[in-house]
Coordinates of C-alpha atoms in Angstrom, one line a residue:
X1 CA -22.0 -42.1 -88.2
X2 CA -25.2 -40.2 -87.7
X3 CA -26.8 -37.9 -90.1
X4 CA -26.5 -34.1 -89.0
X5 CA -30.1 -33.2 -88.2
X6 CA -31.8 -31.2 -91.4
X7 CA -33.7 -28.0 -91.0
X8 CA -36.2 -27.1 -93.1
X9 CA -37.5 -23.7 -94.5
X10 CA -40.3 -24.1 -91.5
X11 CA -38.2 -24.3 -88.9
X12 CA -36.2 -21.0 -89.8
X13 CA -39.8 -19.6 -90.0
X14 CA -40.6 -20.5 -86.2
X15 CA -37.2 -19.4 -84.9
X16 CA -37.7 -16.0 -86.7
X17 CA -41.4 -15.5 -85.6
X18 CA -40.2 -16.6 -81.6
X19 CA -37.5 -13.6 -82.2
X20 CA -39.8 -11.1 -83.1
X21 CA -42.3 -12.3 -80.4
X22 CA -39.3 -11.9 -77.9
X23 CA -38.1 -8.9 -79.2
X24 CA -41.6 -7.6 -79.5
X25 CA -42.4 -8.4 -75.9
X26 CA -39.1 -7.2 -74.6
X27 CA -40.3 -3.5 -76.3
X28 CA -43.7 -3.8 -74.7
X29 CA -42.1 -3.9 -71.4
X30 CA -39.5 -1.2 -71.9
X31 CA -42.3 1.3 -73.3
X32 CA -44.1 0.7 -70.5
X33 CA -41.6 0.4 -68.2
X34 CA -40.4 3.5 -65.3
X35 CA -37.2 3.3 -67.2
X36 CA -38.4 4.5 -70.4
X37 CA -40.4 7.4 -68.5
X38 CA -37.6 8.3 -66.5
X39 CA -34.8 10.9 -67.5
X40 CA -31.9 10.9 -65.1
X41 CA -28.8 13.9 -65.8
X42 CA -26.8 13.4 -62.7
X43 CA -23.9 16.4 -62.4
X44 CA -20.4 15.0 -63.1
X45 CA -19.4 16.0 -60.2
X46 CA -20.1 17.7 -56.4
X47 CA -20.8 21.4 -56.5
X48 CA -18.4 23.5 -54.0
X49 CA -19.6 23.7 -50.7
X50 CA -20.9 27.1 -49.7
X51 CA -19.4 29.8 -47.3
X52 CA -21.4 30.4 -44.2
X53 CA -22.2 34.1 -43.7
X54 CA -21.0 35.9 -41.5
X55 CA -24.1 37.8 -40.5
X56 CA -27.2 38.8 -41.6
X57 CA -26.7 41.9 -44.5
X58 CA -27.9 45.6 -44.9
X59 CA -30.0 44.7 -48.0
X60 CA -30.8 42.0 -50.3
X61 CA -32.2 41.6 -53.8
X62 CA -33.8 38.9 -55.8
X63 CA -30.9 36.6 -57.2
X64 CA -33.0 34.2 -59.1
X65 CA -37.0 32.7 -58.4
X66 CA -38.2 29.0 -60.3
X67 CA -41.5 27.4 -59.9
X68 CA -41.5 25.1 -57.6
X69 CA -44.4 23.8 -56.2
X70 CA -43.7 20.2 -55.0
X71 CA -41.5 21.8 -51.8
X72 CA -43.8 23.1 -49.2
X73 CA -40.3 24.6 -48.0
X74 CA -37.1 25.2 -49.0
X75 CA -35.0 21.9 -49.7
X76 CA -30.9 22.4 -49.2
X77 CA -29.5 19.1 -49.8
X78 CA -25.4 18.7 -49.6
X79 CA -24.8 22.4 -51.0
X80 CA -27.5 22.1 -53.5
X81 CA -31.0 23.6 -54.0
X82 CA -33.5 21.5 -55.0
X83 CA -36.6 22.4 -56.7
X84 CA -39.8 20.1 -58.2
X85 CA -42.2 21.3 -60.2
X86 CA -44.6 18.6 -62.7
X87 CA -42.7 15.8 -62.9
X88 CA -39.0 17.1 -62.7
X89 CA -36.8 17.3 -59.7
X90 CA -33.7 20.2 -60.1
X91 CA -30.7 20.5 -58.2
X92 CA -29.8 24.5 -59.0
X93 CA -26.2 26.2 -58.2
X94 CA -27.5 28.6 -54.6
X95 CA -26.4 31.9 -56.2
X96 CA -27.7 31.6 -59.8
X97 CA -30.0 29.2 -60.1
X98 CA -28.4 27.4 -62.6
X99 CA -29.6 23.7 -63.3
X100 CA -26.7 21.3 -61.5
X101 CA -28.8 18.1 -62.5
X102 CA -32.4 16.8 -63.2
X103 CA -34.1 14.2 -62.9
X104 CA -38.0 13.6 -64.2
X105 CA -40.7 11.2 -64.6
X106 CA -43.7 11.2 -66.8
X107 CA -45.8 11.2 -63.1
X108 CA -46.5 14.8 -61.5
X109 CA -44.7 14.6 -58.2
X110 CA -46.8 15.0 -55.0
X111 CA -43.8 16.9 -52.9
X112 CA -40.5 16.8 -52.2
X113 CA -38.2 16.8 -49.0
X114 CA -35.0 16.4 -48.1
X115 CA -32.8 14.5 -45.5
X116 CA -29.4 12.2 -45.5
X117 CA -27.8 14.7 -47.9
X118 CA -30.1 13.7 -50.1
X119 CA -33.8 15.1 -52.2
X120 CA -36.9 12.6 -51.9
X121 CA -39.2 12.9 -54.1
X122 CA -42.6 11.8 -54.0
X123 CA -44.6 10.5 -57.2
X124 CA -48.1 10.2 -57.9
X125 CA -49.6 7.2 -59.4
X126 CA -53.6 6.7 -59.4
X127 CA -54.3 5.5 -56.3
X128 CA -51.5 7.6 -53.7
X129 CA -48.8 8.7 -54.1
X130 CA -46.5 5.5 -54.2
X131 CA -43.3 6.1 -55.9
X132 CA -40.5 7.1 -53.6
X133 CA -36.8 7.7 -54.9
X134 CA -34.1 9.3 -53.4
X135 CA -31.1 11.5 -55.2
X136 CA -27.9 12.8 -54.0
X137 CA -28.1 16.0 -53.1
X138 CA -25.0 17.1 -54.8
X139 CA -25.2 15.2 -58.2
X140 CA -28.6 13.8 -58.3
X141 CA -27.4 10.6 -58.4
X142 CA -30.4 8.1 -57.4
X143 CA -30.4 6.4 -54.5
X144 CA -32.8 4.0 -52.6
X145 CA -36.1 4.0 -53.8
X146 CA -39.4 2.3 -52.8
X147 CA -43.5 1.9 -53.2
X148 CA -45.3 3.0 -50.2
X149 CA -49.2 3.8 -48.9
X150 CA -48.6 7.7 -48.8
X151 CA -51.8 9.3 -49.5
X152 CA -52.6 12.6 -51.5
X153 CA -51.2 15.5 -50.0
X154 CA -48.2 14.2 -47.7
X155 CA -45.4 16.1 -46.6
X156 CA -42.6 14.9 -45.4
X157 CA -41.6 15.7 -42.1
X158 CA -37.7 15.3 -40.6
X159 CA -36.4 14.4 -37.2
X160 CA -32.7 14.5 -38.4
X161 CA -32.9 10.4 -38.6
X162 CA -36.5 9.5 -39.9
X163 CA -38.7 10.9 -42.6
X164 CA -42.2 10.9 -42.2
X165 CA -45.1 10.7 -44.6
X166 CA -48.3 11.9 -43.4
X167 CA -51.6 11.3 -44.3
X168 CA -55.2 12.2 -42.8
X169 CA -55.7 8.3 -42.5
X170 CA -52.3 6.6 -43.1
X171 CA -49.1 7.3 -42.3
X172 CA -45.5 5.4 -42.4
X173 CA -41.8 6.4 -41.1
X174 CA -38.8 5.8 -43.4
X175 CA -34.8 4.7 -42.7
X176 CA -32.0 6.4 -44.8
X177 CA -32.3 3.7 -47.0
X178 CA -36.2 3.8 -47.3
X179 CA -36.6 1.1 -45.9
X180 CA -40.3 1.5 -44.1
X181 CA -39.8 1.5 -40.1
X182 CA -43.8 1.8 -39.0
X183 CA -46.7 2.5 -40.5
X184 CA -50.3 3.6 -38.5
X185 CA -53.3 3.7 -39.8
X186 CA -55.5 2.1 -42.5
X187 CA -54.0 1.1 -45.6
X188 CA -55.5 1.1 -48.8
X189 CA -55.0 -2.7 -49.1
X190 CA -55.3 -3.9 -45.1
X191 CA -52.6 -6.9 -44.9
X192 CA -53.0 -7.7 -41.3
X193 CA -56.9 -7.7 -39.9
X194 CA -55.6 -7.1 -36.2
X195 CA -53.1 -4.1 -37.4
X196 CA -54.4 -0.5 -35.8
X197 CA -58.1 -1.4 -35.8
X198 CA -58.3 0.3 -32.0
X199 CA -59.3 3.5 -33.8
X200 CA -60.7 2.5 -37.2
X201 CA -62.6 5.1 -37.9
X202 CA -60.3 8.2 -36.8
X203 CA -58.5 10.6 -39.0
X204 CA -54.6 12.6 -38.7
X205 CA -55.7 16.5 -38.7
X206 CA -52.1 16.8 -37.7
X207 CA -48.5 15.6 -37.1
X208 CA -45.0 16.4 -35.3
X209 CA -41.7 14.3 -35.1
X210 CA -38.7 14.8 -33.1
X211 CA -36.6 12.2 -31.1
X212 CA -37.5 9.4 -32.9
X213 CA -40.9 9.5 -31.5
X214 CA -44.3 10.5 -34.0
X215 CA -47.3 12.6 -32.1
X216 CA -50.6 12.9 -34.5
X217 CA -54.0 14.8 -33.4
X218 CA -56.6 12.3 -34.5
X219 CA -60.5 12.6 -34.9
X220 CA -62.1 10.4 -33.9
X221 CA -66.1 10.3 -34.0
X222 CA -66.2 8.2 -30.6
X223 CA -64.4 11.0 -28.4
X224 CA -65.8 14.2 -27.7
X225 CA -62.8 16.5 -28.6
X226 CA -59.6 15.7 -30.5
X227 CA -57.2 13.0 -29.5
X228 CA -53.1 12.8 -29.3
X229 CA -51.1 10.0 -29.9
X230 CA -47.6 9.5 -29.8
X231 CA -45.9 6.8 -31.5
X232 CA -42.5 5.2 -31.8
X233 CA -41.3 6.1 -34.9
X234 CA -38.8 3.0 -34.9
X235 CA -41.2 -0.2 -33.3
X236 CA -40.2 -3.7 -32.6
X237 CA -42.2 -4.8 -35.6
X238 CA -43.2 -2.4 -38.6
X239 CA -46.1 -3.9 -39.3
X240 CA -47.6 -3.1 -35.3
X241 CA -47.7 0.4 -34.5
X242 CA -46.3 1.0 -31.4
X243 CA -48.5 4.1 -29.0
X244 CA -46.2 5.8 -26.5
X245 CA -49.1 7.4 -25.3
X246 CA -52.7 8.1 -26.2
X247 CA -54.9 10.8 -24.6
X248 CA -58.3 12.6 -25.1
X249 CA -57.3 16.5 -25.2
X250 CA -59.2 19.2 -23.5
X251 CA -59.9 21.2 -27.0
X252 CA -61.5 20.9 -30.6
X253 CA -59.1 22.8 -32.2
X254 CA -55.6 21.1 -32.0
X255 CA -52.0 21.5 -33.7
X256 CA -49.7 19.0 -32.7
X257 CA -46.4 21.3 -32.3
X258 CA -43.4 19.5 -31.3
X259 CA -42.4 15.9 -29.4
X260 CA -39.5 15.1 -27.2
X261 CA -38.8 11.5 -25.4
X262 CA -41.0 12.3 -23.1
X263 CA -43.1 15.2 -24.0
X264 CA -45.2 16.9 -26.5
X265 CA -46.6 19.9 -27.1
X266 CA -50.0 20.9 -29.0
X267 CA -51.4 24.2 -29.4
X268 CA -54.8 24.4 -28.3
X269 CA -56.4 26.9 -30.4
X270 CA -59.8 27.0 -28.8
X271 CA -58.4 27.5 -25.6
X272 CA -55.5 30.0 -26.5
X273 CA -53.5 28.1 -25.0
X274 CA -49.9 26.1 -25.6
X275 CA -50.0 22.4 -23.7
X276 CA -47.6 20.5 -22.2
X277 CA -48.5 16.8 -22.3
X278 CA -46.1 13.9 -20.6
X279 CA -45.3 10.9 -23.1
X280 CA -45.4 8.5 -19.6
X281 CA -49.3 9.4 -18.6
X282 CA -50.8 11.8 -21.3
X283 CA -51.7 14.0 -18.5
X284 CA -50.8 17.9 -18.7
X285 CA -47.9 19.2 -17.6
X286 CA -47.9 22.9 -18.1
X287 CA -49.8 25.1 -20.1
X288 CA -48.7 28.2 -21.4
X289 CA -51.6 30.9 -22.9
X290 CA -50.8 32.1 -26.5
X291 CA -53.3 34.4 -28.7
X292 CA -55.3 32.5 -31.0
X293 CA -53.8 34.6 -34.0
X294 CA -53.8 33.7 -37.6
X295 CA -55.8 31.2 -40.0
X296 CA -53.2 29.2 -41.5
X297 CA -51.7 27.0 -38.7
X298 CA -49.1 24.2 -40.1
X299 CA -49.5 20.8 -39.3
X300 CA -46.2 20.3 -39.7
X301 CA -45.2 21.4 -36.2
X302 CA -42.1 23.3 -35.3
X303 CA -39.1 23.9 -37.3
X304 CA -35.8 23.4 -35.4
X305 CA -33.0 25.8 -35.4
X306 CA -30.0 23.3 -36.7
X307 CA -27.5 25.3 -38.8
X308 CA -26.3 27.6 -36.1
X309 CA -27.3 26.2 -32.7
X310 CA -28.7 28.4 -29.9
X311 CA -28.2 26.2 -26.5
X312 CA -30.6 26.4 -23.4
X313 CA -28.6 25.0 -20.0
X314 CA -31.2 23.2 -18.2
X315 CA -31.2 21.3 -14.3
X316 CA -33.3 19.0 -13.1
X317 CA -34.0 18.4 -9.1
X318 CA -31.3 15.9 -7.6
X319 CA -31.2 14.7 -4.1
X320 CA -29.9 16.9 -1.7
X321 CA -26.1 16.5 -1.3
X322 CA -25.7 17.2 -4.9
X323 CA -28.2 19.9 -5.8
X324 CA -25.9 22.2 -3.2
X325 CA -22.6 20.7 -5.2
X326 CA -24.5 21.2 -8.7
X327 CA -26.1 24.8 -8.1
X328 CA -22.6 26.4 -7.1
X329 CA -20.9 24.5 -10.1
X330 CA -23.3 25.5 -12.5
X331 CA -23.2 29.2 -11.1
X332 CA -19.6 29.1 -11.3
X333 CA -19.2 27.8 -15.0
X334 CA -22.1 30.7 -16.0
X335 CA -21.7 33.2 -14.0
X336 CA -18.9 34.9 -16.6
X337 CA -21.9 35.3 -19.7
X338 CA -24.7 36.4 -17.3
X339 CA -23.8 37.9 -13.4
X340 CA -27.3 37.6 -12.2
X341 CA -26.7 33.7 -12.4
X342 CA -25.4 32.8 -8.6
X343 CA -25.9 29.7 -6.2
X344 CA -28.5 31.4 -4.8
X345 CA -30.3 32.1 -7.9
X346 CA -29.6 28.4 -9.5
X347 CA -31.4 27.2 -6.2
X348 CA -34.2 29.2 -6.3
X349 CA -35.3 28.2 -9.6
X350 CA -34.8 24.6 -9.0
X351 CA -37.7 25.3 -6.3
X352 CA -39.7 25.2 -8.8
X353 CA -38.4 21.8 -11.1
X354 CA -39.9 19.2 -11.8
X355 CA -38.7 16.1 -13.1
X356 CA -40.0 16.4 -16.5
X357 CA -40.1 19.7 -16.3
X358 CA -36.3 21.0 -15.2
X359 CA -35.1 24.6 -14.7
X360 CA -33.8 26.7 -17.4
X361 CA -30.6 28.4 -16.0
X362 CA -29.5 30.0 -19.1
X363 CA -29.5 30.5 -22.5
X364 CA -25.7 30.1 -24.7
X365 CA -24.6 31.1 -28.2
X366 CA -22.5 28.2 -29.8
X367 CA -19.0 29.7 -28.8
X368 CA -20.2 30.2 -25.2
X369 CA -21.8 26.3 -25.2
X370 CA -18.3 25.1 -26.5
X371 CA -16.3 26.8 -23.5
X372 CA -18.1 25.0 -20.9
X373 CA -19.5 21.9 -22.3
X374 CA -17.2 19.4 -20.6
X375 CA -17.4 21.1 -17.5
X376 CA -21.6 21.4 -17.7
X377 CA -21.6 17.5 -18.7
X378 CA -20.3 16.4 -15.6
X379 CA -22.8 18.3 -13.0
X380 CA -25.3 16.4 -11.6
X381 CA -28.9 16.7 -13.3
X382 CA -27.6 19.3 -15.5
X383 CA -28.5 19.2 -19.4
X384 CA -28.2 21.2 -22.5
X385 CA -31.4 21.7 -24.8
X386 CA -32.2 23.7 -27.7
X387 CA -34.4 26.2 -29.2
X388 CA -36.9 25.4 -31.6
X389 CA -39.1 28.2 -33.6
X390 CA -43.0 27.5 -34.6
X391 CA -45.7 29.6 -36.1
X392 CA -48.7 29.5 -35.5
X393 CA -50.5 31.6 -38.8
X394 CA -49.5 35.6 -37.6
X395 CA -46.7 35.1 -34.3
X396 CA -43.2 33.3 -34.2
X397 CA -42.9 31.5 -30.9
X398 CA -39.1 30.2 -29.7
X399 CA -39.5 27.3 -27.5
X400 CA -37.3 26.0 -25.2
X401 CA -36.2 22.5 -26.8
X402 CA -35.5 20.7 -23.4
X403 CA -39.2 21.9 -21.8
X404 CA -41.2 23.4 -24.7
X405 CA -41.8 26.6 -22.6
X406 CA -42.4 29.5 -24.8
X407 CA -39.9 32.2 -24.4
X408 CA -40.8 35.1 -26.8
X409 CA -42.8 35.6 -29.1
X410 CA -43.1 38.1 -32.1
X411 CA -46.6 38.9 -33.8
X412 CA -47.4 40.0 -37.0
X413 CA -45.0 37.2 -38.9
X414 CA -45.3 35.4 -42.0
X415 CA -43.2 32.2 -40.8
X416 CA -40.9 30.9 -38.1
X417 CA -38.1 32.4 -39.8
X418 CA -34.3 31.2 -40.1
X419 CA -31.0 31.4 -38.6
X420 CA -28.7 32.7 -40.9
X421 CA -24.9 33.9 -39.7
X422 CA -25.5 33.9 -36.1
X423 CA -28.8 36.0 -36.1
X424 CA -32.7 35.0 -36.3
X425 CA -34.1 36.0 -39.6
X426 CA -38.1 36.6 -39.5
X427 CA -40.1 37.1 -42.7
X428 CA -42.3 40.0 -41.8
X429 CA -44.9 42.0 -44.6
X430 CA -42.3 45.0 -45.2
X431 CA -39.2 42.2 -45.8
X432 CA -37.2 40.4 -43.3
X433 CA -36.8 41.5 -39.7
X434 CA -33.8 41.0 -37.9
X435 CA -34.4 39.4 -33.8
X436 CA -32.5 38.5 -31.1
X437 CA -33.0 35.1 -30.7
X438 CA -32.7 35.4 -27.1
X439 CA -35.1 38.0 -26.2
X440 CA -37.3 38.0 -29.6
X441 CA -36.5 41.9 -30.0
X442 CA -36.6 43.1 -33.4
X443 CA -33.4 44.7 -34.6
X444 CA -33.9 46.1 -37.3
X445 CA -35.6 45.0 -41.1
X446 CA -34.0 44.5 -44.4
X447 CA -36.4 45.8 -47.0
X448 CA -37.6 42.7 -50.0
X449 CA -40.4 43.6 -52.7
X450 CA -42.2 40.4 -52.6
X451 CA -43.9 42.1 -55.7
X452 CA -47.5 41.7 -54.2
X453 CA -47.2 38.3 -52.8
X454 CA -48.5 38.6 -48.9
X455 CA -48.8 34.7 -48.0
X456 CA -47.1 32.7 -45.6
X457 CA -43.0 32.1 -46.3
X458 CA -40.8 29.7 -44.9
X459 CA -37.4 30.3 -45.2
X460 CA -33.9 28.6 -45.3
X461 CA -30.3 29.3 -46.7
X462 CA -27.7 27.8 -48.8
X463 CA -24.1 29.4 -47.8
X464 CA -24.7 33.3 -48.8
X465 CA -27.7 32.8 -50.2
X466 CA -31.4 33.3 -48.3
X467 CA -34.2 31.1 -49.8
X468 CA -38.1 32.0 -49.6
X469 CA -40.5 29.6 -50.0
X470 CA -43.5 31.8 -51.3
X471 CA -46.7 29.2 -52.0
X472 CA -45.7 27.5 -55.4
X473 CA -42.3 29.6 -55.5
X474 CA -39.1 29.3 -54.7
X475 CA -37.4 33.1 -54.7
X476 CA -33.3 33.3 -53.8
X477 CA -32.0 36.2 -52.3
X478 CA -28.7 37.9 -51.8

């Protein structure tokens, strides 16, 4: 039989000291750890959705305001505003304010945006700002997170798929579940020698996404004025950028606005001028002249009317036997909302189409777009197309989405405004004018004491409830 082994008094010692080493390690880590710095009250459960409004109201007044610095604009996410400020992210309750869920981190966030239903906030370590994490919009529940490249002072920028990051040297494109799709530009620790060394020494002034395609004004001390790119915003492989297009522009002073498939548009400021550039050549298009108002001109390009669509009816040139058959259909399915719109007329104007550049025929609210739809789908060379609102410092300019031709414009803004219950809402100094989002015409103004503040606004809703972005605030009114 053998002898159970003995322990002595020494070997109780050593266990004991290897627990408290364990134990003492495991506390290091968790001290240190993002757990320990992280506090995370997700709401029990969704808030109700919000009622749309039915139209724009006689008067407003101040409902609630927070600090909220980290959003450059308003973030709605799933019902829920959402508002950073130091290190904490707040989902608030539209018409009160009240605090639906938090989360924080000892870091001071570097912005905030939102898309997929969902905030993303953007955390500042010592080097960028690295730490990425996603929360539901309607609990603050986390959701994917990751470590990027994104520099010091990003926004994040929407095309209703993709979030970008931007940077003045790097910048990187993100899936819904933050998972990085490209990335262009010089990163802080280079992995790949050969990756986007064409233009080493160029920086991003500005930057536009739409259509799953990126477009950044770089400047770059080999060229003698600024230079557009356009990249895929989904390549083949995420570590090689992918360039749609890259061209040399005719100006010093450039805003990248908006990009299509295949076209973008920048806002030459030294030549007063909106441009038209084709994705397929870089060469120009159109170009539209625009007074070179205002000082503070976005880089982040246009914002896109979403919540309450506005739809352009466009044709493009077809071969001859149709473009007869496709002028009288399209005059027949319009003619109702707008008599001057005939076979004749339809004909004339595709005179003057190009194939990138089609004919606007007419312009449709969403219950007129919903009557003929099906029947528009079906013509030959006939497509719908949006309207998208930018500002360029002191005028809001509507663009038609499908050729980026401005239609109207209205001066003396302080931001490109919102839809809100069918009508076009435009921050102005005496309170919020009221515009036809067809012709531009101001309606009429509802009177808001912005209690001194003068600054540029950017504007959003959340059911009822109007939201104004005023520099580090965030004011609700109703």
């Amino acid at each position: 039989m053998v002898r159970p082994e003995r322990r002595t008094r020494s070997d109780f010692v050593a266990v004991a000291l290897i627990l408290v080493a364990v134990v003492s390690a495991a506390a290091v880590i968790w001290w240190r750890s993002d757990a320990r710095a992280t506090v995370s009250e997700p709401a029990s459960e969704q808030p109700p959705v919000a009622s749309a409004p039915a139209g724009a109201p006689t008067s407003v007044q101040e409902l609630w305001r927070a600090p909220s610095p980290a959003t450059p604009v308003p973030v709605v996410a799933d019902s829920t505003v959402v508002t950073g400020d130091g290190g904490t992210v707040l989902g608030r309750a539209p018409g009160t304010g009240r605090e639906h869920w938090r989360y924080s981190r000892d870091l001071p966030l570097c912005t905030v945006g939102g898309e997929w239903d969902r905030a993303v906030a953007v955390y500042r370590k010592a080097a960028n700002c690295s730490e990425i994490s996603s929360l539901r919009g309607g609990t603050g529940v986390r959701g994917p997170a990751r470590n990027s490249d994104t520099q010091f002072g990003t926004r994040l920028l929407s095309d209703g798929k993709y979030l970008t990051a931007t940077g003045d040297r790097v910048l990187e494109s993100w899936r819904s579940d933050l998972v990085r799709t490209q990335q262009y530009g010089i990163m802080p620790a280079l992995k790949n020698a050969g990756n986007n060394l064409r233009r080493p020494d160029c920086t991003y002034t500005s930057t536009a996404v739409g259509s799953e395609r990126v477009a950044v004004i770089e400047d770059c001390p080999s060229d003698p004025t600024k230079r557009l790119s356009v990249l895929k915003t989904k390549p083949e492989d995420d570590e090689e950028p992918e360039e749609v297009t890259t061209a040399v522009l005719g100006g010093s002073e450039a805003t990248a606005v908006a990009v299509s498939t295949k076209q973008t548009v920048v806002y030459l400021r030294d030549r007063g001028s909106i441009v038209v550039y084709a994705n397929t050549t870089g060469g120009i298009e159109a170009e539209y002249p625009l007074p070179a108002e205002g000082t503070g001109i976005p880089e982040s390009g246009v914002e896109a009317v979403a919540a309450d669509r506005v739809w352009t009816v466009n044709l493009r040139p077809v071969p001859e036997p149709e473009q007869q058959r496709a002028a009288r259909s399209i005059a027949t399915s319009l003619h109702r909302f707008d008599s001057t719109i005939t076979e004749q007329s339809v004909l004339h104007g595709l005179a003057t189409a190009g194939p990138n550049r089609p004919f606007r025929v007419a312009v449709l609210d969403d219950e007129q777009y919903q009557q003929v739809k099906d029947k528009i789908d079906d013509i030959a060379g006939a497509t719908f197309g949006g309207l998208l609102y930018w500002h360029n410092g002191a005028t809001t300019v509507a663009l038609d989405a499908a050729t980026f031709a401005p239609l109207w414009t209205v001066p003396g803004t302080l931001g490109p405004g919102t839809l809100f219950g069918g009508e076009l809402l435009l921050p102005v100094p005496e309170g919020i004018a009221v515009v036809d989002r067809f012709t531009g015409a101001r309606q009429r103004v509802i009177p808001v004491d912005r209690q001194g503040y003068d600054g540029p606004i950017s504007m959003d809703s959340a059911g009822p409830t109007l939201l104004e972005q005023r520099g580090g605030t965030l004011v609700a009114l109703g």
